[in-house]
XYZ file of N, CA and C in Angstrom:
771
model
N 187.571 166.135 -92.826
C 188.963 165.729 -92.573
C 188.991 164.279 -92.109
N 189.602 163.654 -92.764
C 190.006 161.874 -92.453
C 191.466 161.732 -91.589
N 191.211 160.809 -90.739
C 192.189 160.703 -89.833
C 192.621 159.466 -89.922
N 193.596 158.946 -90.392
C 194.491 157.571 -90.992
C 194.901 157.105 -89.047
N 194.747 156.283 -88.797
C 194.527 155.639 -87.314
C 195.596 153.991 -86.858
N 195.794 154.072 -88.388
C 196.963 153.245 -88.645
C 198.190 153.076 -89.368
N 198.620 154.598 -88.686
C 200.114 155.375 -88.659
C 200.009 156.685 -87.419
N 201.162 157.036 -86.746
C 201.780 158.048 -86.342
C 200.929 158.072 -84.631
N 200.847 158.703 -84.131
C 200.194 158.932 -82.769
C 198.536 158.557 -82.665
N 198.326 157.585 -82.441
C 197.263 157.137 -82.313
C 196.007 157.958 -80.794
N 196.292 158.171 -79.967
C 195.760 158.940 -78.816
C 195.269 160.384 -79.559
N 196.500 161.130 -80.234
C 195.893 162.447 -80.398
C 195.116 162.359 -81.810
N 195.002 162.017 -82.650
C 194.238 161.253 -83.912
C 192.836 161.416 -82.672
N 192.866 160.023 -82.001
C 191.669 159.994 -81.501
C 191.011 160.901 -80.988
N 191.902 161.635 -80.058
C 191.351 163.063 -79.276
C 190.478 164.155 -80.333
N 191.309 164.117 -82.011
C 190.898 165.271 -82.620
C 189.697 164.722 -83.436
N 189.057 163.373 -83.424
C 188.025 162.677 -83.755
C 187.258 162.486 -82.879
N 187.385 161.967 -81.258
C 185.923 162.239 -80.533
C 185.252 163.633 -80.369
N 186.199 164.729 -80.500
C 185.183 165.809 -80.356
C 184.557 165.833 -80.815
N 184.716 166.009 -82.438
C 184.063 166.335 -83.163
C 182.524 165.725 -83.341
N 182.659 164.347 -82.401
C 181.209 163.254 -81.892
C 180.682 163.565 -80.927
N 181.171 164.484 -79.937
C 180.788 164.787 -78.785
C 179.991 165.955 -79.232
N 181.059 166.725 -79.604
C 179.944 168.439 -80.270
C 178.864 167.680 -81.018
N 178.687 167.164 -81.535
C 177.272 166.415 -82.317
C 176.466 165.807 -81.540
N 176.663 165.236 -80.341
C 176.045 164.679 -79.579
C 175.404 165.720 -78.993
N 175.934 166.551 -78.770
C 175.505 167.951 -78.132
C 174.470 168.425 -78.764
N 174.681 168.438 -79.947
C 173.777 169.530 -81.086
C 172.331 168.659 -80.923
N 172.695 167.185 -80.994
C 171.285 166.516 -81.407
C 170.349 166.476 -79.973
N 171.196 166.738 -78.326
C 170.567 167.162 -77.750
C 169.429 168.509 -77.407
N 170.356 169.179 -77.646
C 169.511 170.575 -77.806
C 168.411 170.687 -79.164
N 167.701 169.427 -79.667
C 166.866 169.647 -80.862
C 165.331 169.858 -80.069
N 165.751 168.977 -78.838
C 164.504 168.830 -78.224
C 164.117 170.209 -77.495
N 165.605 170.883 -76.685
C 165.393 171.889 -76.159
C 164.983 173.423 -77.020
N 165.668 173.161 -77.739
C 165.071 174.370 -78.905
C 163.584 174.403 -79.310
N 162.944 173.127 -79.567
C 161.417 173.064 -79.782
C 160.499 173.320 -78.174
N 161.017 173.041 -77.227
C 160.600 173.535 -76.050
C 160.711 174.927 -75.945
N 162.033 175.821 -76.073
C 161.900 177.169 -75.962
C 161.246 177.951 -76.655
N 160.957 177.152 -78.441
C 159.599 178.128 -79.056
C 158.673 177.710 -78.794
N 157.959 176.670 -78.498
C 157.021 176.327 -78.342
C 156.464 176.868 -76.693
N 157.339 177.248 -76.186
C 157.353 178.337 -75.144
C 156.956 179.813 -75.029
N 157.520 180.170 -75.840
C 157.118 181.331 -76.493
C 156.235 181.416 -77.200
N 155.668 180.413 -77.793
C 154.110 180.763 -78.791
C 152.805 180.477 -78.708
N 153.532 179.412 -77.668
C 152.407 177.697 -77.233
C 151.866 178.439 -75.437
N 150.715 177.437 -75.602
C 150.790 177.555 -73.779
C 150.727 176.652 -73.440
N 151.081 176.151 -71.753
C 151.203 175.404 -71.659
C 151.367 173.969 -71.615
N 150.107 173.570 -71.956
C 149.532 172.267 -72.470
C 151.139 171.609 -73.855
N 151.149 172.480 -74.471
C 152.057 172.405 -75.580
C 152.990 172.032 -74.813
N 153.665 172.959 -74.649
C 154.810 173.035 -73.665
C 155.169 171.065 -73.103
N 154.201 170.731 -72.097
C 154.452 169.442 -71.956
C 154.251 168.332 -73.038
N 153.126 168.356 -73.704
C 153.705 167.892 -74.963
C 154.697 167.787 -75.614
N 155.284 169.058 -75.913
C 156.601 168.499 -76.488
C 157.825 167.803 -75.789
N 157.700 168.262 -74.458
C 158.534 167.631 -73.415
C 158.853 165.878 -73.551
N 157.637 165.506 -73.606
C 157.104 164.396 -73.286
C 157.483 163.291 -74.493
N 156.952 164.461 -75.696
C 157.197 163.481 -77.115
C 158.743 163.626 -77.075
N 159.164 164.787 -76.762
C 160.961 164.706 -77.604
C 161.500 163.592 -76.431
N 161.247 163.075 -74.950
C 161.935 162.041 -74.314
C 161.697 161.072 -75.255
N 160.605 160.572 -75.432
C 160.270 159.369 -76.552
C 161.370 159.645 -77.937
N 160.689 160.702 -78.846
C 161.577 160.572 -79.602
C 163.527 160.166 -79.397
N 164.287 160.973 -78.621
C 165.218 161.156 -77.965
C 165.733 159.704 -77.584
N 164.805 158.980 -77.285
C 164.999 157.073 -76.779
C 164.798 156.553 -77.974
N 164.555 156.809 -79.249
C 164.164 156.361 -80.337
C 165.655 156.247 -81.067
N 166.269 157.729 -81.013
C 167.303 158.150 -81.457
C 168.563 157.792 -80.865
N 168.441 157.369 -79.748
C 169.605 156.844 -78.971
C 169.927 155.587 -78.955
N 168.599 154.153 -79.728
C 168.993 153.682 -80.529
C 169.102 152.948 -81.623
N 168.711 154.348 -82.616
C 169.217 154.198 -83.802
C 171.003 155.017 -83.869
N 171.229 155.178 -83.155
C 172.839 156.288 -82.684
C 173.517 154.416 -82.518
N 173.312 153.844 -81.639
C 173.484 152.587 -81.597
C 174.050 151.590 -82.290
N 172.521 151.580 -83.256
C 172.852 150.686 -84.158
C 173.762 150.952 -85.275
N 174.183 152.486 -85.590
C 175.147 153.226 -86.451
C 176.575 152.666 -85.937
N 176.540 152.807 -85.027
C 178.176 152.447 -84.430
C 178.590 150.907 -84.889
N 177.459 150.321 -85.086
C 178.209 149.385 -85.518
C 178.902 149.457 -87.238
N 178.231 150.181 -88.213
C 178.141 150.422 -89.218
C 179.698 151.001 -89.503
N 180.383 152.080 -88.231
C 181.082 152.903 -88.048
C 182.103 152.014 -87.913
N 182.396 150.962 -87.486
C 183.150 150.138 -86.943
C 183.252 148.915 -87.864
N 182.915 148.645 -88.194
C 182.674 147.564 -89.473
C 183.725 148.506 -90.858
N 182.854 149.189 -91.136
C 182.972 150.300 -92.346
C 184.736 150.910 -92.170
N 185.517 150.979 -90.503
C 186.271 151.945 -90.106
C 187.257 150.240 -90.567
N 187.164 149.443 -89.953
C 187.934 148.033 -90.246
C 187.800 147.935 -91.736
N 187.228 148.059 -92.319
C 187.597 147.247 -93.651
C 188.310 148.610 -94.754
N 188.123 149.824 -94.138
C 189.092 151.300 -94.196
C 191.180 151.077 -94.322
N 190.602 150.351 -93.022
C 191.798 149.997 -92.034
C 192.847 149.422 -92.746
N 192.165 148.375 -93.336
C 192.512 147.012 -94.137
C 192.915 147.418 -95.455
N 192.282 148.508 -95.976
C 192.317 148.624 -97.409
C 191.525 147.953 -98.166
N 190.226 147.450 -98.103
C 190.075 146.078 -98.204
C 188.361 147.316 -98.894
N 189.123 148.043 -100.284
C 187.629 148.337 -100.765
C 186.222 147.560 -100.714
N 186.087 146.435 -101.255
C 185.118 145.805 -101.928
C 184.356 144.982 -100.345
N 185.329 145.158 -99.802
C 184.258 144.789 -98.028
C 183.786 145.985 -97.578
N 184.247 147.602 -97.679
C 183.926 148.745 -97.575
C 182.589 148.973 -98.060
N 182.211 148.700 -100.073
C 181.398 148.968 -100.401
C 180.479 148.185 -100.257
N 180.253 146.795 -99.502
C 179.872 145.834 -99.186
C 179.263 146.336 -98.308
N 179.923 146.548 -96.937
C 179.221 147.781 -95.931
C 178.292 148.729 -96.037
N 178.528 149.717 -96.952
C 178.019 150.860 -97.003
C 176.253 150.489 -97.669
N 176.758 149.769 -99.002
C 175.459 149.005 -99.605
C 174.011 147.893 -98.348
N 174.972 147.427 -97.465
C 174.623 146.961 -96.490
C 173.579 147.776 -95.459
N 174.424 148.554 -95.601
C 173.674 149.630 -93.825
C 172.683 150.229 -94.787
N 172.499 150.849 -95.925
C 171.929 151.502 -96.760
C 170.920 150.401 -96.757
N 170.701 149.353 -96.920
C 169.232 149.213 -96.686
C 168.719 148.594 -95.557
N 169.637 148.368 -94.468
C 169.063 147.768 -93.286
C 168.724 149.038 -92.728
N 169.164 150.210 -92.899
C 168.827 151.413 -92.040
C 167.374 152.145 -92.845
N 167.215 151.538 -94.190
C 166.047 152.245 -94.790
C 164.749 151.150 -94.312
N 165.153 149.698 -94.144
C 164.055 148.373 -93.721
C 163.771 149.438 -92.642
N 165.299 149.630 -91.308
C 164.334 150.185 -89.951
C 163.390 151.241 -90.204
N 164.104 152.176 -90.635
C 163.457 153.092 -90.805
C 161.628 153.216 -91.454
N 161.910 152.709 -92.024
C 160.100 152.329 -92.273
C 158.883 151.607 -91.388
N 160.029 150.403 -91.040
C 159.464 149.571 -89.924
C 158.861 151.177 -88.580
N 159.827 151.194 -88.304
C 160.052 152.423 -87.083
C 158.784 153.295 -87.631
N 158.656 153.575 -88.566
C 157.928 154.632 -89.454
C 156.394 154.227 -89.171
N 156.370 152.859 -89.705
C 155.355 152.290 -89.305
C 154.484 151.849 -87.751
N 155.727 151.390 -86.873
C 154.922 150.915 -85.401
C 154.738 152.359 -84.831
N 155.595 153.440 -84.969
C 155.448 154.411 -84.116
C 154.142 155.575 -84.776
N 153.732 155.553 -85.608
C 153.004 156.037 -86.065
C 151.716 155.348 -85.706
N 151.296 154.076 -86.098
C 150.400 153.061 -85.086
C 150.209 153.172 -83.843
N 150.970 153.277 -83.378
C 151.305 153.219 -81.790
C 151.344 154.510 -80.792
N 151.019 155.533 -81.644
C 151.665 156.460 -81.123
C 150.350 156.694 -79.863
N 149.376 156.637 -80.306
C 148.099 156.489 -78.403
C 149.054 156.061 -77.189
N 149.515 154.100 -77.783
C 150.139 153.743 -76.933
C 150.824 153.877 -76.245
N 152.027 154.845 -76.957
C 153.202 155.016 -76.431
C 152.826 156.166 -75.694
N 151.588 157.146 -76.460
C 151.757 158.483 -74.967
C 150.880 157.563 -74.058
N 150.165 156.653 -73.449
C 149.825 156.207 -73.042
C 150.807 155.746 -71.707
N 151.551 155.198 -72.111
C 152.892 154.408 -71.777
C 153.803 155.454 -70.709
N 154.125 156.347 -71.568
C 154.883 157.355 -71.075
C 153.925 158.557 -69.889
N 152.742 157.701 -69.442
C 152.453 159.266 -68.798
C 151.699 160.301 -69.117
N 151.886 160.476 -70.269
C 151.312 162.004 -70.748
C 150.337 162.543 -70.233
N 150.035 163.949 -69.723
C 149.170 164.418 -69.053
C 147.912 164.643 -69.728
N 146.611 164.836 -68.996
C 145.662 164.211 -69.908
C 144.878 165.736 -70.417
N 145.646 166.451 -70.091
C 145.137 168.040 -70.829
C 146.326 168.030 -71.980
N 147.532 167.406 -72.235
C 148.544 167.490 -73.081
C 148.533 166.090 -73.806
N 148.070 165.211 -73.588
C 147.416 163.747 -74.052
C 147.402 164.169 -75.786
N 146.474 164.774 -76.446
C 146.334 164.441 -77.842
C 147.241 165.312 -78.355
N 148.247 166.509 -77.975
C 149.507 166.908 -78.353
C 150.312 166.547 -78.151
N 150.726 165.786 -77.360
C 151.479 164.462 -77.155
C 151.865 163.755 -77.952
N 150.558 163.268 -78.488
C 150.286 162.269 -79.530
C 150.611 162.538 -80.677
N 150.180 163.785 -81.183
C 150.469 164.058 -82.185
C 151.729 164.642 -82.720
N 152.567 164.645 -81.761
C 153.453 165.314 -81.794
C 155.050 164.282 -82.228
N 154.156 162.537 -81.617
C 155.332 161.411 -81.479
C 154.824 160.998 -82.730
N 153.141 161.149 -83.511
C 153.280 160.491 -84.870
C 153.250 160.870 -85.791
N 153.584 162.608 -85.960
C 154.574 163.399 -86.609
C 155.664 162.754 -86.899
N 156.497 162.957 -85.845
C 157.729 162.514 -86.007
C 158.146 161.309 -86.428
N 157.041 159.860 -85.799
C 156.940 158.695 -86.595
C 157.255 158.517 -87.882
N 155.882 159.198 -88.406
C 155.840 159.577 -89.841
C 157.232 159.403 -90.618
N 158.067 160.513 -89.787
C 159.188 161.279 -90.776
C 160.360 160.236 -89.886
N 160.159 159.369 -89.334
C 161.720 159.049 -88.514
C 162.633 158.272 -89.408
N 162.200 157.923 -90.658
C 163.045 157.424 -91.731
C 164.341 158.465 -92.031
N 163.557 160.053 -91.898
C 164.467 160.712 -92.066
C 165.603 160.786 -91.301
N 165.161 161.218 -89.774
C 166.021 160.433 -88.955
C 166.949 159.221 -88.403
N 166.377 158.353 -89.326
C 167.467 157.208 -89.220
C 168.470 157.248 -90.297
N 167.940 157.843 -91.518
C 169.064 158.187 -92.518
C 169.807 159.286 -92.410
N 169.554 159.930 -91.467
C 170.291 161.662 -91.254
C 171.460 160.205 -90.303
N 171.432 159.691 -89.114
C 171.970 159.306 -88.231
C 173.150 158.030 -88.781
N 172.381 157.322 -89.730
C 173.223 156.235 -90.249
C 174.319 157.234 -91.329
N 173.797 158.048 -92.004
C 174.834 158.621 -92.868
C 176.258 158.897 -92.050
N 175.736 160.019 -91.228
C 176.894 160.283 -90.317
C 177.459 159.496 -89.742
N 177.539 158.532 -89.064
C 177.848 157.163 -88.720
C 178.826 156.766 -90.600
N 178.388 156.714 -91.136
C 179.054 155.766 -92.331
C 180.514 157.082 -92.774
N 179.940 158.193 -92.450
C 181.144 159.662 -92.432
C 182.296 159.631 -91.468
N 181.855 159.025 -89.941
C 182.511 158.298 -89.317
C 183.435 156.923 -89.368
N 182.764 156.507 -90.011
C 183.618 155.285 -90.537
C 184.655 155.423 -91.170
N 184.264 156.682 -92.270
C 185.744 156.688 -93.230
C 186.787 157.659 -92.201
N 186.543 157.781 -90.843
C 187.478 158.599 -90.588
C 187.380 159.768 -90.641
N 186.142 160.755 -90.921
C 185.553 162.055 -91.193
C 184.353 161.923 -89.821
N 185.045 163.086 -88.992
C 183.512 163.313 -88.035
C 183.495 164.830 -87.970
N 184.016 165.644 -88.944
C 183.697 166.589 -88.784
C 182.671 167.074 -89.491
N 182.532 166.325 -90.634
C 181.431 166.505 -91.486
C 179.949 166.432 -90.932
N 180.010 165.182 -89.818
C 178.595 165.295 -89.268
C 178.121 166.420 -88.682
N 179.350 166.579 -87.779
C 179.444 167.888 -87.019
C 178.899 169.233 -87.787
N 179.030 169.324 -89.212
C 178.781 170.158 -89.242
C 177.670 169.822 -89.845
N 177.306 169.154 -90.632
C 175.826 168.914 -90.925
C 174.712 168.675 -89.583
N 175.020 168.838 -88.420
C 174.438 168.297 -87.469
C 174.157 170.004 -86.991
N 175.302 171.126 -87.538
C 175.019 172.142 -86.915
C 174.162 172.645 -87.678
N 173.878 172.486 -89.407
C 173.627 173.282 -90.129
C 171.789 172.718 -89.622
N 171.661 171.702 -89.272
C 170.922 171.439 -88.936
C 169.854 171.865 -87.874
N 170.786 172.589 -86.659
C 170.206 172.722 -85.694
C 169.800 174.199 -85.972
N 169.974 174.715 -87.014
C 170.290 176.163 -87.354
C 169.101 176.486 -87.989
N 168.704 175.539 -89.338
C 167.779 175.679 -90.121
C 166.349 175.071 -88.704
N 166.617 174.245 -87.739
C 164.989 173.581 -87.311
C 164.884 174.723 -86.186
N 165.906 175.422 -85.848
C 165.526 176.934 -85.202
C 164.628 177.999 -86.622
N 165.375 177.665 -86.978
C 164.043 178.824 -88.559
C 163.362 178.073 -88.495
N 163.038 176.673 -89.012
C 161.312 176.406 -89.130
C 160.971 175.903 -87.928
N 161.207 176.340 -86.539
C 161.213 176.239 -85.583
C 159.421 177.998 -85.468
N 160.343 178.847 -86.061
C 160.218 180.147 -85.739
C 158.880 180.612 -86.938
N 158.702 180.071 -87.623
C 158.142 179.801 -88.976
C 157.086 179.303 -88.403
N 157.016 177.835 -88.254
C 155.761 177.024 -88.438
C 155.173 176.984 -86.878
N 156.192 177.642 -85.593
C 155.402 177.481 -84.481
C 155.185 179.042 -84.222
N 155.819 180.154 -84.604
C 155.409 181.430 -84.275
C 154.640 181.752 -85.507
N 155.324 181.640 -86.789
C 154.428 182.374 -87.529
C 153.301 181.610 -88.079
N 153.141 180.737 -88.676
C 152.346 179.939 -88.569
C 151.471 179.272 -87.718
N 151.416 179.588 -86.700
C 150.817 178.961 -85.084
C 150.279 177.329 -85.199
N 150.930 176.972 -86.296
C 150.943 174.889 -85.862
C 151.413 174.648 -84.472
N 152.269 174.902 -83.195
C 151.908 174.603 -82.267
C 152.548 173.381 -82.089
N 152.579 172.255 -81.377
C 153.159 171.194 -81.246
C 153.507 170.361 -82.691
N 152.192 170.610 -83.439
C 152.797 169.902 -84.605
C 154.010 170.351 -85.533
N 153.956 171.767 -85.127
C 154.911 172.673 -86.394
C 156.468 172.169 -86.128
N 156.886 172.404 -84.691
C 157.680 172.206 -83.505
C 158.360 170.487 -84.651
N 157.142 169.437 -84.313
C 157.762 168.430 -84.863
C 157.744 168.337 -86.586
N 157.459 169.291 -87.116
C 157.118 169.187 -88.292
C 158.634 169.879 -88.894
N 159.086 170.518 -88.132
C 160.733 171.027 -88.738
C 161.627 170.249 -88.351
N 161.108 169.378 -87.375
C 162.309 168.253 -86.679
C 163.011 167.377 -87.623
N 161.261 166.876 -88.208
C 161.583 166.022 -89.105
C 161.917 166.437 -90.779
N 161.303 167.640 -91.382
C 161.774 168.093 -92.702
C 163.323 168.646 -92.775
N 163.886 169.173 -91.948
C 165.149 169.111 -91.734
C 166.033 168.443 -91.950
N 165.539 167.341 -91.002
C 166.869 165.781 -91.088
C 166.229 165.261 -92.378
N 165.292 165.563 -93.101
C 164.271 164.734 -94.106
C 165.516 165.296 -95.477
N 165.398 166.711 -95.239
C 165.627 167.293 -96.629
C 167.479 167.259 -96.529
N 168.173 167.354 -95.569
C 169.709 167.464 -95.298
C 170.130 165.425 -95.723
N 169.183 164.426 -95.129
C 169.372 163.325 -95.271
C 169.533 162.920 -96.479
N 168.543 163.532 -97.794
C 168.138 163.339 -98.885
C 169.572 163.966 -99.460
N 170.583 164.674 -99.612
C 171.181 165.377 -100.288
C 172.573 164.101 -99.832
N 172.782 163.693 -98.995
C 173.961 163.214 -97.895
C 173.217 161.888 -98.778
N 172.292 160.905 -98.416
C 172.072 160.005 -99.575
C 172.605 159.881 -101.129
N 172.759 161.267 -101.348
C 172.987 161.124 -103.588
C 174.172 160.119 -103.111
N 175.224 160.960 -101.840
C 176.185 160.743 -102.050
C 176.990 158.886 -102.548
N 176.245 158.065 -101.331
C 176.688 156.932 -101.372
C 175.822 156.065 -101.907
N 174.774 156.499 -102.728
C 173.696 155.977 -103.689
C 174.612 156.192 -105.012
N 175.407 156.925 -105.452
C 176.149 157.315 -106.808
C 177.385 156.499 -106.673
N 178.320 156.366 -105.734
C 179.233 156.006 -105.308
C 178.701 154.213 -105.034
N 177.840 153.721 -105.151
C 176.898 151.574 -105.160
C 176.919 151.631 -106.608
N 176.371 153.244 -107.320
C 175.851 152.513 -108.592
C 177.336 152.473 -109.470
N 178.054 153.459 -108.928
C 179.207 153.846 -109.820
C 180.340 152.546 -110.564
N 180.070 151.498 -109.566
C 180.548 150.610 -109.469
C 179.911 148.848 -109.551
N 178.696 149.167 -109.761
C 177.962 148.411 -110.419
C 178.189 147.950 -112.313
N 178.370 146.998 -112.419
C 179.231 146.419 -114.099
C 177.850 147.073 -114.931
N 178.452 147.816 -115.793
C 177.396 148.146 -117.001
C 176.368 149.157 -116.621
N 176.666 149.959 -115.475
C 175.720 151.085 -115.218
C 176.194 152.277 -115.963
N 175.014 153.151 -116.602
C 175.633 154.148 -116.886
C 175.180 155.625 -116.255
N 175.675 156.187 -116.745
C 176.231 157.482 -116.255
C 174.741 157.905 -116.523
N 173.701 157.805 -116.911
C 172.224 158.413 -116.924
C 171.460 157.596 -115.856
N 171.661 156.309 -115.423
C 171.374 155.740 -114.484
C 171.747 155.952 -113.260
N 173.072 156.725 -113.461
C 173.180 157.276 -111.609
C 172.431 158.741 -112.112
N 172.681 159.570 -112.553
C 171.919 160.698 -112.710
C 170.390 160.659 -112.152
N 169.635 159.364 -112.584
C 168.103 159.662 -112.384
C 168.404 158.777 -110.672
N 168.928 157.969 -110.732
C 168.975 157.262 -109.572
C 169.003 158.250 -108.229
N 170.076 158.991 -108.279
C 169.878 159.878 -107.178
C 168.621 160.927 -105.984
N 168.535 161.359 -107.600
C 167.333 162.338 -106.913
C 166.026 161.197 -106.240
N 166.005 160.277 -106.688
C 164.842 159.735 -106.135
C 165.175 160.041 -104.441
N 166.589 159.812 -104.123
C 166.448 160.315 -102.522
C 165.374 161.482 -102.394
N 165.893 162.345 -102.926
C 165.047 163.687 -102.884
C 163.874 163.473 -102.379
N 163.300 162.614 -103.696
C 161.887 162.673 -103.941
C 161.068 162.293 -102.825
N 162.095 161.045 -102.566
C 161.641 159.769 -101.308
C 161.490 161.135 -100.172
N 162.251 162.049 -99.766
C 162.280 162.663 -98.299
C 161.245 163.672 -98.368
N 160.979 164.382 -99.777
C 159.786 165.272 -99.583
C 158.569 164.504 -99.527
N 158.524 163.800 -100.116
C 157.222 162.635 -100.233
C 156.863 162.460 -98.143
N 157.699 162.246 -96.857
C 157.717 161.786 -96.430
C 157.552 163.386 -95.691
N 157.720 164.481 -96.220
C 157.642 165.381 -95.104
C 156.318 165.656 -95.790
N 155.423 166.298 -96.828
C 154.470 166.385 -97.103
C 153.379 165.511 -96.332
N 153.683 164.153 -96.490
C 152.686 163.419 -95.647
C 152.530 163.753 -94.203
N 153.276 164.321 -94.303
C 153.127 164.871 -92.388
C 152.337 166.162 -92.510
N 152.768 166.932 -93.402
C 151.904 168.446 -93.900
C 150.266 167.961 -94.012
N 149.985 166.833 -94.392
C 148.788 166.309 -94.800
C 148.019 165.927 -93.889
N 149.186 164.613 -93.250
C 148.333 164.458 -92.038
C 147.683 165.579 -91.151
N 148.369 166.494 -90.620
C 147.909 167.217 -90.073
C 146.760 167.898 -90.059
N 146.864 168.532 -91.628
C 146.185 169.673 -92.338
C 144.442 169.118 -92.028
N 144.551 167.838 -92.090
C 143.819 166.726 -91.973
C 143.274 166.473 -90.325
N 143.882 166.340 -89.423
C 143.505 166.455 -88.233
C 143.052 167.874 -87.669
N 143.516 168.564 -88.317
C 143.364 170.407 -87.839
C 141.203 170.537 -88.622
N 141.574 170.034 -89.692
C 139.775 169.993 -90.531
C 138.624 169.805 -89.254
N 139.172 168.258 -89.004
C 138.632 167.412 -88.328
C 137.928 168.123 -87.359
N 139.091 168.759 -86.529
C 138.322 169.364 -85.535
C 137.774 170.144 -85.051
């Protein structure tokens, strides 16, 4: 639902648009707490603070890339405002690859870094290499996360926050199943925990991408209609590519030891 902000009662417009940011704010809190309560139930202790530890990190990661969306939201919501298409798609084309640059960048130092950062943060030294592995998991995959976060943000812009809202729930719904999956039935353990965090926002991001990847090319002079067709799915491709490598890494550290 789009809310036109320049006509009729402006206050209650707004009222029936921050909730719908607030309930989302909510949801993306409890991602951390949900991987604590299975990992509670399956894990012992050691785990347990591990994930504690990585989801604050992650959680400061996400708060801001939440950030840097608002501006996207606000930019994108003005040139809405205006009527003023061709600064709109200007926008959208815009954030679409400054949020895919971070996202890799991000992808990259935190995955490097990730000793450092449990280093940094404390981590206890019986929960030290689940810790670790748990923040460059998520490294790995935080592209997904910055494109799950910028989308919604750009859904916001047009005046739609219910949509996040609910992609934010469908979300929290499915990383409770592979929550239940890869840390109970599977006994991955801290990694599993972050391993649904990120295929989640990986595989929901990838679908929410066709959208405004079809909608750049659609409007591009002389594109055709088989060129957005193949164009799309490469999201796809791009987000499984990015959760597998995490399946790998692991599979890979689990050999090892």
């Amino acid at each position: 639902m789009e809310h036109d902000f320049t006509s009729g009662s402006v206050w209650k417009k707004l009222l029936l648009f921050a909730v719908p940011i607030f309930g989302a704010n909510l949801l993306r809190a409890l991602y951390g707490t949900v991987d604590l309560f299975v990992v509670g139930l399956f894990a012992d202790a050691s785990a347990v603070s591990a994930v504690s530890t990585g989801s604050m990190t992650m959680q400061t990661i996400t708060g801001i890339i939440t950030g840097l969306t608002m501006g996207c939201t606000v930019l994108l919501g003005q040139n809405i405002g205006k009527k003023d298409e061709a600064a709109a798609e200007r926008t959208v084309g815009s954030a679409l690859w400054l949020f895919v640059t971070v996202g890799i960048l991000l992808a990259v130092i935190v995955a490097v870094l990730a000793v450092g950062i449990a280093s940094v943060i404390n981590a206890p030294a019986e929960a030290f290499s689940q810790t670790t592995d748990y923040i460059r998991i998520c490294g790995i995959g935080i592209i997904c996360i910055v494109m799950f976060n910028a989308i919604g943000g750009m859904f916001r812009g047009l005046g739609d926050a219910r949509t996040p809202l609910a992609l934010m729930g469908v979300a929290c719904v499915v990383n409770i199943a592979g929550d239940f999956a890869l840390v109970g039935a599977l006994k991955m353990g801290v990694a599993g925990a972050a391993l649904a965090t990120v295929a989640v926002q990986g595989i929901l991001s990838t679908f929410l991408v066709r959208i405004p990847v079809s909608y750049a090319m659609s409007k591009v002079s002389g594109v055709t209609l088989f060129q957005i067709g193949f164009a799309t799915p490469l999201a796809t491709v791009f987000g499984l590519i990015l959760s597998a490598s995490c399946v790998i890494y692991y599979e890979r550290k689990r050999k090892k030891a």
